XYZ file of N, CA, C and O in Angstrom:
760
model
N -78.911 70.250 -43.715
C -80.685 69.231 -43.536
C -81.020 70.683 -44.872
O -80.811 71.523 -45.461
N -81.295 69.513 -46.175
C -82.244 70.002 -47.059
C -82.985 69.632 -47.744
O -84.013 68.719 -46.607
N -84.432 70.407 -48.366
C -85.462 69.871 -48.758
C -85.188 69.381 -49.725
O -85.476 69.402 -50.894
N -86.838 68.551 -50.175
C -86.462 67.361 -51.361
C -87.593 67.741 -51.544
O -88.645 68.117 -50.583
N -87.955 67.604 -53.279
C -89.059 67.861 -53.458
C -89.101 66.528 -54.452
O -88.253 67.267 -56.141
N -89.470 65.696 -54.361
C -89.479 64.817 -55.511
C -88.061 64.264 -55.683
O -86.971 63.707 -54.588
N -87.486 65.136 -57.719
C -86.432 63.972 -57.142
C -85.404 65.329 -57.242
O -84.091 65.373 -56.963
N -86.337 66.160 -56.993
C -84.741 67.527 -56.433
C -84.899 67.278 -55.921
O -85.623 67.874 -54.834
N -82.838 68.289 -55.139
C -82.786 68.454 -53.482
C -82.316 70.210 -54.183
O -81.092 69.906 -54.494
N -82.286 70.882 -52.487
C -81.748 72.394 -52.722
C -81.196 72.094 -51.030
O -82.067 71.461 -49.970
N -79.906 72.803 -51.791
C -78.758 73.199 -50.536
C -78.519 74.466 -50.817
O -78.626 74.990 -51.674
N -77.717 74.357 -49.167
C -77.041 75.774 -49.166
C -75.917 75.604 -49.208
O -75.064 73.959 -48.890
N -75.241 76.574 -50.615
C -73.463 76.889 -49.839
C -72.931 76.300 -48.548
O -71.638 75.503 -48.714
N -73.208 76.162 -47.903
C -72.374 76.850 -46.306
C -73.013 74.981 -45.969
O -72.395 74.934 -45.235
N -73.265 74.543 -46.433
C -73.800 72.244 -45.982
C -73.074 71.981 -46.831
O -72.426 70.554 -46.179
N -72.626 73.171 -47.646
C -70.488 72.282 -48.097
C -69.958 72.707 -47.638
O -68.556 72.594 -47.445
N -69.416 73.879 -46.459
C -68.437 73.888 -46.208
C -67.918 72.982 -44.608
O -68.726 73.580 -43.655
N -66.650 71.604 -44.990
C -66.617 70.568 -44.319
C -64.589 71.802 -44.422
O -64.417 73.262 -44.260
N -64.248 71.404 -42.964
C -62.904 72.041 -42.378
C -61.809 71.550 -44.067
O -60.995 72.205 -44.005
N -62.237 70.661 -44.316
C -60.996 70.792 -45.407
C -61.377 71.685 -46.402
O -60.201 72.182 -47.544
N -62.889 72.578 -47.213
C -62.803 72.872 -47.530
C -62.321 74.866 -46.196
O -61.432 75.300 -47.116
N -62.069 74.359 -45.573
C -61.869 75.662 -45.147
C -60.198 75.467 -44.890
O -59.498 76.642 -45.064
N -59.973 74.448 -44.826
C -58.402 74.857 -44.084
C -57.857 75.332 -46.276
O -56.708 74.991 -46.459
N -58.553 73.823 -47.127
C -57.258 74.968 -48.511
C -57.807 76.740 -49.319
O -57.214 76.851 -49.521
N -59.076 76.868 -48.548
C -59.099 78.241 -48.864
C -58.421 78.931 -47.938
O -57.558 79.993 -48.807
N -58.083 78.577 -46.649
C -56.862 79.228 -46.780
C -55.153 79.296 -46.636
O -54.667 79.916 -46.661
N -54.833 78.187 -47.195
C -53.728 77.993 -47.572
C -53.611 78.408 -49.124
O -52.594 79.461 -49.362
N -54.633 78.988 -49.808
C -53.906 79.594 -51.701
C -54.490 81.260 -50.694
O -53.613 82.090 -51.710
N -54.747 81.346 -49.388
C -55.561 82.312 -49.585
C -54.138 82.581 -48.401
O -53.399 84.399 -49.359
N -53.267 82.771 -48.110
C -51.771 82.543 -47.950
C -50.960 82.543 -48.221
O -49.602 83.466 -49.043
N -51.646 81.903 -50.599
C -50.539 81.500 -51.108
C -49.682 82.855 -51.599
O -49.561 83.470 -52.231
N -51.728 83.195 -52.108
C -51.618 85.160 -52.088
C -51.491 85.854 -51.686
O -50.084 86.773 -52.948
N -51.179 85.567 -50.602
C -50.300 87.073 -49.752
C -49.028 85.961 -49.909
O -48.123 87.955 -50.076
N -48.698 85.390 -50.093
C -47.406 85.402 -50.193
C -46.317 85.443 -51.481
O -46.098 86.381 -51.599
N -46.998 85.760 -52.772
C -46.960 85.576 -53.271
C -46.209 86.615 -53.959
O -46.373 87.754 -54.849
N -48.348 88.367 -53.631
C -48.146 89.713 -53.508
C -47.080 89.795 -52.390
O -46.053 90.972 -53.310
N -46.507 89.725 -51.224
C -45.267 89.778 -50.935
C -44.215 90.046 -52.093
O -43.295 91.076 -52.069
N -43.707 88.556 -52.742
C -42.578 88.437 -53.568
C -42.671 88.596 -54.513
O -41.597 89.628 -55.005
N -43.158 89.537 -55.514
C -43.802 90.023 -55.794
C -43.703 91.616 -56.089
O -42.627 92.052 -56.812
N -44.073 92.602 -54.868
C -43.893 93.256 -54.433
C -42.084 93.826 -54.521
O -40.913 94.696 -54.622
N -41.389 92.521 -53.243
C -39.796 92.296 -53.029
C -39.103 93.041 -54.655
O -37.841 93.150 -54.481
N -39.884 91.704 -55.296
C -39.190 91.954 -56.292
C -38.639 93.416 -57.180
O -38.206 93.462 -57.762
N -40.545 94.306 -56.764
C -40.123 95.393 -57.929
C -40.499 95.212 -59.093
O -40.088 95.296 -59.987
N -41.109 93.950 -58.900
C -40.895 93.612 -60.659
C -41.847 94.530 -61.984
O -42.096 94.114 -63.151
N -43.539 94.894 -60.366
C -44.200 95.969 -61.441
C -43.324 95.723 -62.335
O -44.430 96.902 -63.388
N -42.702 97.629 -62.185
C -41.985 98.129 -62.727
C -41.175 97.635 -63.806
O -40.918 98.559 -64.898
N -40.782 96.742 -63.842
C -40.452 96.247 -64.823
C -41.589 95.613 -66.088
O -40.967 95.515 -67.111
N -42.677 95.331 -65.455
C -43.542 94.521 -66.573
C -43.943 95.874 -67.785
O -43.762 95.518 -68.855
N -44.482 96.919 -66.360
C -44.917 98.372 -67.748
C -43.811 98.988 -68.958
O -43.576 99.775 -67.873
N -44.256 98.961 -69.506
C -43.201 99.705 -71.425
C -43.431 101.020 -70.556
O -44.050 101.536 -69.713
N -41.849 100.935 -70.796
C -41.357 102.911 -70.894
C -42.861 104.191 -71.282
O -42.565 105.140 -70.075
N -43.300 103.492 -72.501
C -44.136 105.064 -72.647
C -45.784 104.505 -71.666
O -46.119 105.814 -71.985
N -46.291 103.724 -70.991
C -46.700 103.224 -70.157
C -45.684 103.197 -68.413
O -47.316 103.269 -67.943
N -45.022 103.897 -68.617
C -44.525 104.431 -66.980
C -45.116 105.793 -66.191
O -45.427 104.674 -65.026
N -45.376 106.609 -67.234
C -46.817 108.268 -66.292
C -47.885 106.666 -66.069
O -48.906 107.835 -64.573
N -47.922 105.338 -65.730
C -49.956 105.533 -65.892
C -48.857 103.913 -64.264
O -50.102 103.510 -63.996
N -47.999 104.509 -64.000
C -47.171 103.234 -63.241
C -48.037 103.686 -61.897
O -48.876 102.684 -61.654
N -48.854 104.333 -60.782
C -49.598 104.103 -59.957
C -50.522 103.670 -59.937
O -50.869 103.202 -59.741
N -51.632 103.766 -61.108
C -53.191 102.803 -61.711
C -52.718 101.939 -61.759
O -53.652 100.738 -60.946
N -51.077 101.963 -62.331
C -51.092 99.728 -61.747
C -50.929 98.829 -61.293
O -51.513 98.090 -60.717
N -49.831 99.759 -60.338
C -50.295 99.899 -59.103
C -51.244 98.934 -57.833
O -51.585 98.682 -57.736
N -52.290 100.458 -58.012
C -53.071 100.033 -57.628
C -54.070 98.944 -57.763
O -54.643 98.561 -56.988
N -54.509 98.872 -59.482
C -55.151 97.821 -59.359
C -54.566 96.243 -59.410
O -54.893 95.727 -59.615
N -52.326 96.363 -58.915
C -52.532 94.638 -58.594
C -52.745 94.698 -58.138
O -52.922 94.033 -57.407
N -52.783 95.709 -56.722
C -53.003 95.592 -55.420
C -54.861 94.923 -54.977
O -54.168 94.519 -54.069
N -55.157 95.905 -55.494
C -56.803 95.449 -55.558
C -57.097 94.545 -56.473
O -57.662 93.503 -55.213
N -56.534 93.800 -56.721
C -56.979 92.450 -57.143
C -55.950 91.515 -56.253
O -56.602 90.435 -55.852
N -54.622 91.135 -55.622
C -53.957 89.996 -55.182
C -54.352 90.629 -53.367
O -54.295 89.678 -52.433
N -55.093 91.846 -53.443
C -55.717 92.114 -52.181
C -57.184 92.192 -51.302
O -57.163 91.520 -50.234
N -57.767 92.660 -52.893
C -58.225 92.222 -52.703
C -59.441 90.799 -53.317
O -60.181 90.468 -52.331
N -59.389 91.070 -54.540
C -60.183 90.875 -55.985
C -60.207 88.882 -55.901
O -61.223 88.610 -55.804
N -58.528 88.771 -56.231
C -58.735 87.187 -55.317
C -58.355 86.480 -54.526
O -59.717 84.438 -54.301
N -58.112 87.511 -53.060
C -58.946 86.708 -51.730
C -60.158 86.103 -51.455
O -60.559 85.954 -51.050
N -60.860 86.668 -52.563
C -62.491 87.290 -52.242
C -63.215 86.257 -52.907
O -63.892 85.815 -52.169
N -62.738 85.974 -53.720
C -62.757 84.731 -54.603
C -62.409 83.133 -54.651
O -63.354 82.422 -54.616
N -61.789 83.438 -53.907
C -60.867 82.285 -53.665
C -61.942 80.640 -53.081
O -62.117 79.671 -52.823
N -62.747 81.585 -51.456
C -63.960 80.440 -51.252
C -64.609 79.953 -51.930
O -65.088 78.999 -51.632
N -64.831 81.301 -52.511
C -66.106 80.279 -53.723
C -66.432 79.224 -55.051
O -66.363 79.139 -55.316
N -65.148 79.449 -55.342
C -64.346 78.569 -56.395
C -64.185 77.255 -55.221
O -64.068 76.478 -56.219
N -63.234 76.876 -54.907
C -63.013 76.135 -53.507
C -64.507 75.379 -53.289
O -64.750 74.381 -53.149
N -65.840 76.074 -52.699
C -66.296 75.682 -53.080
C -67.723 75.080 -53.587
O -67.815 73.674 -53.200
N -66.962 75.970 -54.530
C -67.676 75.391 -56.304
C -67.609 73.802 -56.182
O -68.079 73.181 -57.811
N -66.104 73.592 -55.888
C -65.190 72.733 -57.079
C -65.731 71.392 -55.673
O -65.854 70.471 -56.103
N -65.721 71.812 -54.806
C -65.709 70.794 -53.504
C -67.153 70.410 -53.795
O -67.365 69.335 -54.061
N -68.162 71.056 -54.320
C -69.895 71.069 -54.439
C -69.596 69.965 -55.901
O -70.958 68.635 -55.782
N -69.319 70.472 -57.055
C -69.026 70.289 -58.199
C -68.447 68.813 -57.899
O -68.679 67.031 -58.456
N -67.995 68.010 -57.203
C -67.104 67.137 -57.125
C -67.516 66.197 -56.781
O -68.496 64.571 -56.800
N -68.931 66.332 -55.745
C -69.191 65.568 -54.450
C -70.674 65.266 -55.357
O -71.082 63.978 -55.393
N -71.457 65.896 -55.620
C -72.205 65.229 -56.069
C -72.353 64.977 -58.431
O -72.953 64.947 -58.678
N -70.950 65.589 -58.830
C -70.974 65.548 -60.597
C -73.010 64.902 -61.258
O -72.924 64.660 -61.038
N -73.144 66.606 -60.596
C -74.487 66.552 -61.552
C -74.115 66.460 -63.046
O -73.667 67.049 -63.731
N -75.043 66.484 -63.247
C -75.660 65.545 -65.299
C -75.880 66.920 -65.969
O -75.586 66.978 -66.840
N -76.322 67.661 -65.100
C -76.138 69.542 -65.369
C -76.540 70.539 -65.083
O -76.393 70.483 -63.979
N -75.669 71.534 -64.852
C -75.565 72.858 -64.087
C -76.202 74.046 -64.585
O -75.821 74.388 -65.833
N -77.998 74.642 -64.291
C -78.044 75.674 -64.904
C -77.416 76.708 -63.758
O -77.815 77.119 -62.822
N -76.780 77.316 -64.696
C -76.034 79.285 -63.767
C -76.438 80.305 -64.885
O -76.953 80.470 -65.531
N -76.703 81.621 -63.244
C -78.014 82.534 -63.334
C -76.361 83.576 -63.346
O -75.478 83.765 -62.936
N -76.750 84.267 -64.287
C -76.323 85.641 -64.249
C -75.052 85.868 -64.843
O -73.828 85.810 -63.615
N -74.443 85.773 -65.602
C -72.669 84.979 -66.223
C -71.742 86.242 -65.927
O -70.710 86.134 -65.952
N -72.701 87.639 -66.065
C -71.335 88.404 -64.997
C -70.927 88.134 -63.025
O -69.802 89.108 -63.037
N -71.784 87.080 -63.125
C -71.290 87.271 -61.511
C -70.361 86.171 -61.245
O -70.470 85.323 -61.733
N -68.379 86.382 -60.834
C -68.075 85.484 -60.689
C -68.381 84.584 -58.723
O -67.685 83.459 -60.286
N -69.135 84.352 -58.361
C -69.700 83.764 -57.856
C -70.480 82.656 -58.682
O -69.932 80.993 -58.685
N -70.410 82.832 -59.370
C -71.815 81.854 -60.604
C -70.872 81.848 -62.325
O -70.689 80.490 -62.536
N -69.663 82.518 -61.876
C -68.934 82.060 -63.154
C -68.132 80.880 -62.704
O -67.268 80.048 -63.698
N -67.861 81.047 -61.243
C -66.611 79.692 -60.835
C -67.071 78.120 -61.202
O -66.755 77.864 -61.528
N -68.163 78.303 -61.173
C -69.750 76.990 -61.760
C -68.976 76.706 -63.502
O -68.793 75.935 -63.642
N -69.261 77.933 -63.498
C -69.083 77.726 -65.457
C -68.406 76.737 -65.528
O -68.041 76.245 -66.411
N -67.229 77.731 -64.784
C -65.940 77.774 -65.377
C -65.321 76.440 -65.263
O -64.394 75.695 -66.116
N -65.519 75.955 -63.455
C -65.309 74.465 -63.136
C -65.224 74.020 -64.021
O -65.220 72.353 -64.601
N -67.348 73.760 -64.634
C -67.593 72.919 -65.551
C -67.120 72.419 -66.332
O -66.903 71.294 -66.929
N -66.489 73.916 -67.069
C -65.711 73.189 -68.130
C -64.958 71.840 -67.955
O -64.187 71.956 -68.574
N -64.221 72.756 -66.900
C -61.969 72.592 -66.865
C -63.183 70.535 -66.745
O -62.078 69.568 -66.398
N -63.806 70.445 -65.729
C -64.490 68.723 -65.482
C -65.077 67.751 -66.711
O -65.405 67.253 -66.224
N -65.900 68.653 -67.509
C -67.210 67.789 -68.544
C -67.922 67.825 -67.544
O -69.123 66.874 -68.379
N -68.453 68.864 -67.473
C -69.998 69.072 -67.094
C -70.681 69.283 -68.324
O -69.460 70.554 -68.069
N -71.898 69.380 -68.815
C -72.047 70.327 -68.920
C -73.341 71.150 -68.363
O -73.340 71.642 -66.990
N -73.172 72.612 -69.315
C -73.074 73.472 -68.073
C -73.938 75.001 -69.161
O -73.910 74.925 -70.466
N -75.222 74.711 -68.955
C -76.146 76.395 -69.321
C -75.808 77.464 -68.894
O -76.210 77.059 -67.488
N -75.436 78.577 -69.029
C -75.613 80.146 -68.485
C -77.019 80.524 -69.270
O -77.806 80.048 -70.318
N -78.759 81.101 -67.951
C -79.489 81.927 -68.280
C -79.376 83.021 -68.778
O -78.228 83.386 -67.602
N -79.423 83.856 -69.829
C -79.478 84.823 -69.406
C -80.904 86.046 -68.494
O -81.461 85.515 -67.681
N -80.256 86.822 -67.559
C -80.863 87.151 -66.192
C -81.359 88.871 -66.139
O -81.738 88.089 -65.815
N -80.938 89.666 -67.222
C -81.250 90.929 -67.515
C -80.853 91.174 -68.625
O -80.684 90.509 -69.758
N -81.161 92.250 -69.167
C -81.046 92.383 -70.828
C -80.039 92.491 -71.213
O -78.255 92.363 -70.210
N -79.372 91.832 -72.513
C -78.017 92.310 -73.229
C -78.590 93.506 -74.315
O -79.217 93.000 -74.993
N -77.186 93.891 -74.098
C -77.109 94.526 -76.047
C -75.924 94.878 -75.985
O -75.312 94.433 -75.236
N -75.353 95.837 -76.771
C -73.712 96.502 -76.670
C -73.059 95.835 -76.319
O -71.541 96.525 -76.133
N -72.907 96.509 -74.432
C -73.044 96.895 -73.623
C -72.552 95.630 -73.041
O -71.308 94.882 -72.208
N -73.178 94.454 -72.955
C -72.579 93.170 -72.787
C -72.155 92.095 -73.461
O -72.006 91.010 -73.359
N -70.493 92.923 -72.488
C -69.192 92.015 -73.028
C -68.873 91.201 -72.021
O -68.232 89.893 -72.428
N -70.481 90.766 -71.106
C -69.259 89.113 -70.738
C -69.048 88.421 -71.331
O -69.063 87.082 -71.009
N -70.096 88.760 -72.631
C -70.805 87.063 -73.362
C -70.045 86.545 -73.765
O -68.946 85.481 -74.138
N -68.477 87.068 -74.346
C -67.579 87.270 -74.758
C -66.576 86.288 -74.148
O -65.704 85.612 -74.628
N -66.817 86.042 -73.006
C -66.175 85.290 -72.456
C -66.978 83.592 -71.146
O -66.809 82.943 -70.168
N -68.353 84.004 -72.371
C -68.988 82.117 -71.810
C -68.191 81.659 -71.380
O -67.525 80.751 -73.084
N -68.033 80.291 -70.790
C -67.495 79.691 -69.966
C -68.014 77.812 -70.632
O -67.965 77.522 -70.480
N -70.797 78.929 -70.623
C -70.962 77.928 -71.044
C -70.840 77.069 -72.071
O -70.655 77.492 -73.236
N -71.254 75.837 -71.538
C -71.131 75.771 -73.809
C -73.247 75.730 -73.634
O -72.556 76.241 -75.236
N -74.184 76.753 -73.686
C -74.987 76.925 -73.616
C -75.050 78.255 -73.832
O -75.824 77.934 -71.621
N -76.528 79.148 -73.360
C -76.845 79.830 -73.111
C -78.186 80.601 -73.330
O -78.558 80.152 -74.772
N -78.989 80.148 -72.751
C -80.173 80.800 -72.881
C -80.776 81.779 -72.504
O -80.983 82.201 -71.790
N -81.371 82.694 -74.348
C -81.792 83.397 -73.632
C -82.716 83.929 -74.101
O -83.752 83.313 -74.601
N -83.358 85.631 -74.445
C -86.048 85.635 -74.062
C -85.785 85.334 -75.331
O -87.137 85.894 -75.031
N -85.216 85.789 -76.061
C -85.821 86.526 -77.486
C -84.613 86.839 -78.894
O -83.386 86.797 -78.531
N -84.779 87.133 -80.164
C -84.225 87.492 -80.902
C -83.191 88.817 -81.005
O -82.625 88.385 -81.480
N -84.342 89.221 -79.747
C -82.889 90.495 -79.526
C -81.900 90.304 -79.228
O -80.860 90.824 -79.341
N -82.492 89.898 -77.530
C -81.117 88.648 -77.069
C -80.009 88.350 -77.941
O -78.822 88.247 -77.427
N -80.623 87.649 -79.292
C -79.672 85.854 -79.229
C -78.619 87.758 -80.338
O -77.614 87.235 -80.633
N -79.085 88.265 -80.714
C -78.007 89.537 -82.488
C -78.016 89.886 -80.766
O -75.707 90.135 -81.237
N -77.927 90.218 -79.844
C -76.898 90.967 -78.908
C -75.613 90.113 -78.723
O -74.763 90.508 -78.321
N -75.834 89.144 -77.840
C -75.105 88.268 -77.557
C -74.126 87.395 -79.257
O -72.924 87.133 -78.901
N -74.981 87.495 -79.862
C -73.897 86.924 -80.982
C -73.224 87.818 -81.527
O -71.630 88.613 -81.926
N -73.669 89.922 -82.450
C -72.382 90.468 -81.255
C -71.168 90.694 -80.932
O -69.740 91.115 -81.459
N -71.662 89.413 -79.785
C -70.417 88.921 -78.563
C -68.878 87.610 -78.933
O -68.417 87.651 -78.609
N -69.495 87.635 -80.168
C -69.498 86.365 -81.260
C -69.146 84.735 -79.742
O -68.462 84.340 -80.072
N -70.311 85.021 -79.899
C -70.700 83.912 -79.133
C -71.165 83.122 -80.617
O -72.735 83.621 -81.338
N -70.255 81.781 -80.852
C -71.163 81.084 -81.820
C -72.802 81.021 -81.504
O -73.134 80.423 -80.539
N -73.646 80.983 -82.981
C -75.015 80.789 -82.887
C -75.325 79.116 -82.613
O -76.457 78.962 -81.574
N -74.423 78.560 -82.056
C -75.108 77.170 -81.798
C -74.880 76.506 -80.386
O -75.149 76.751 -80.226
N -74.556 77.954 -79.692
C -74.458 77.978 -78.544
C -75.839 78.484 -77.792
O -75.515 78.898 -76.671
N -76.553 78.979 -78.134
C -77.386 79.737 -77.924
C -78.694 79.402 -78.074
O -79.105 78.880 -79.502
N -79.677 79.836 -77.257
C -81.238 78.783 -76.949
C -81.828 79.599 -76.587
O -81.712 80.647 -75.687
N -83.025 80.382 -78.126
C -84.302 80.846 -76.970
C -85.146 79.285 -76.474
O -85.831 79.785 -76.575
N -84.655 80.504 -75.172
C -86.474 79.613 -74.101
C -87.419 80.675 -73.852
O -88.297 80.711 -73.196
N -87.048 81.987 -74.332
C -87.897 83.202 -73.600
C -87.916 83.600 -72.416
O -86.396 82.590 -71.466
N -88.221 84.152 -71.541
C -88.077 84.084 -69.915
C -89.618 84.560 -69.244
O -90.079 84.923 -69.666
N -89.372 83.145 -68.470
C -90.446 83.280 -67.993
C -90.962 84.009 -66.659
O -91.827 84.524 -66.581
N -89.969 84.747 -65.806
C -90.453 85.096 -65.217
C -91.537 86.696 -66.109
O -92.117 87.956 -66.109
N -91.530 87.167 -67.034
C -92.055 87.387 -67.884
C -93.241 87.059 -69.411
O -94.524 88.123 -69.734
N -93.720 85.992 -68.344
C -95.057 85.102 -68.717
C -96.009 86.630 -68.382
O -96.809 85.660 -68.777
N -96.090 87.276 -66.885
C -97.756 87.022 -66.658
C -97.611 88.470 -67.439
O -99.297 88.539 -67.002
N -96.924 89.257 -68.224
C -97.267 89.271 -69.442
C -98.408 89.958 -70.331
O -98.836 90.559 -71.412
N -98.016 88.262 -71.061
C -98.797 87.967 -71.695
C -100.496 87.769 -71.704
O -100.528 87.412 -69.987
N -101.284 87.981 -72.193
C -102.960 88.066 -72.190
C -103.817 86.548 -72.744
O -104.153 86.886 -73.344
N -103.258 85.819 -72.271
C -104.136 84.661 -73.287
C -105.554 84.553 -72.513
O -104.479 83.995 -71.498
N -105.747 82.705 -72.798
C -107.140 83.025 -72.625
C -106.850 81.544 -72.078
O -105.598 80.887 -72.514
N -107.675 80.898 -71.314
C -107.070 79.662 -70.799
C -107.325 78.485 -71.771
O -106.500 77.806 -71.920
N -108.137 79.705 -72.674
C -107.867 77.706 -74.050
C -107.078 78.011 -74.493
O -106.069 77.599 -74.814
N -105.867 79.183 -74.595
C -105.029 78.985 -75.629
C -103.718 77.845 -75.055
O -103.465 78.174 -75.132
N -104.103 79.614 -73.034
C -102.887 78.570 -72.317
C -103.566 76.679 -73.109
O -101.541 76.610 -73.084
N -104.237 75.828 -73.318
C -104.147 74.228 -73.041
C -103.906 74.539 -74.266
O -103.599 72.879 -74.383
N -104.511 75.061 -75.660
C -103.188 74.856 -76.532
C -101.592 74.450 -76.664
O -101.127 73.077 -76.919
N -101.148 75.888 -75.995
C -99.726 75.233 -76.238
C -99.199 74.742 -75.197
O -98.594 73.871 -75.554
N -99.685 74.261 -74.214
C -99.817 72.951 -73.480
C -100.584 71.811 -74.041
O -98.816 70.967 -73.897
N -100.770 71.394 -74.734
C -101.005 71.113 -76.231
C -100.260 70.323 -76.779
O -99.086 68.721 -77.316
N -99.209 71.305 -77.451
C -99.315 71.167 -77.665
C -97.424 71.303 -77.778
O -96.640 70.682 -78.502
N -96.869 71.752 -76.231
C -95.660 70.606 -75.784
C -95.933 69.877 -75.173
O -94.284 69.491 -74.831
N -97.189 68.895 -74.997
C -96.424 68.625 -74.899
C -96.793 68.457 -72.878
O -95.613 67.295 -72.472
N -96.673 69.249 -72.555
C -96.898 69.693 -71.007
C -98.443 69.468 -70.415
O -99.457 69.619 -71.165
């Protein structure tokens, strides 16, 4: 059941969990398990690691185990569901929060592949440590201000992909009079 408000339609992702989606998730997870077993039987990991890093073999083995047994199988349902939703609704634009979250990143990567315009919204503070912006898949990113813009530029995001929109959740910190609010609204045409 969806809740409609004017032209917007709100749904939960679980409204899209169909037998076909469940089957595709199961098939992909089985394929991941089979490929993990094949890699282990081939003992390919030891051939991949250069001799100079041989002492790190246990760490690499743990990393691959984590990837094949936890990370990849757990993101598969999100990716399959996202693809199903995007194919079914063919949105004109996807606005995505929190580029560091793999669940929302699935949407931006799929949008890129499907030719659907997408914008990431800055979710938290952006500083030198915000390396997730180096992997920006969305067409544009909406940032809180000049400081955020500069931090994201340092991560090699082209300036033409950055839009300063400020942060509505911080609007309550501004102390504007009613007449100032009305002037701003008139200036913006809202």
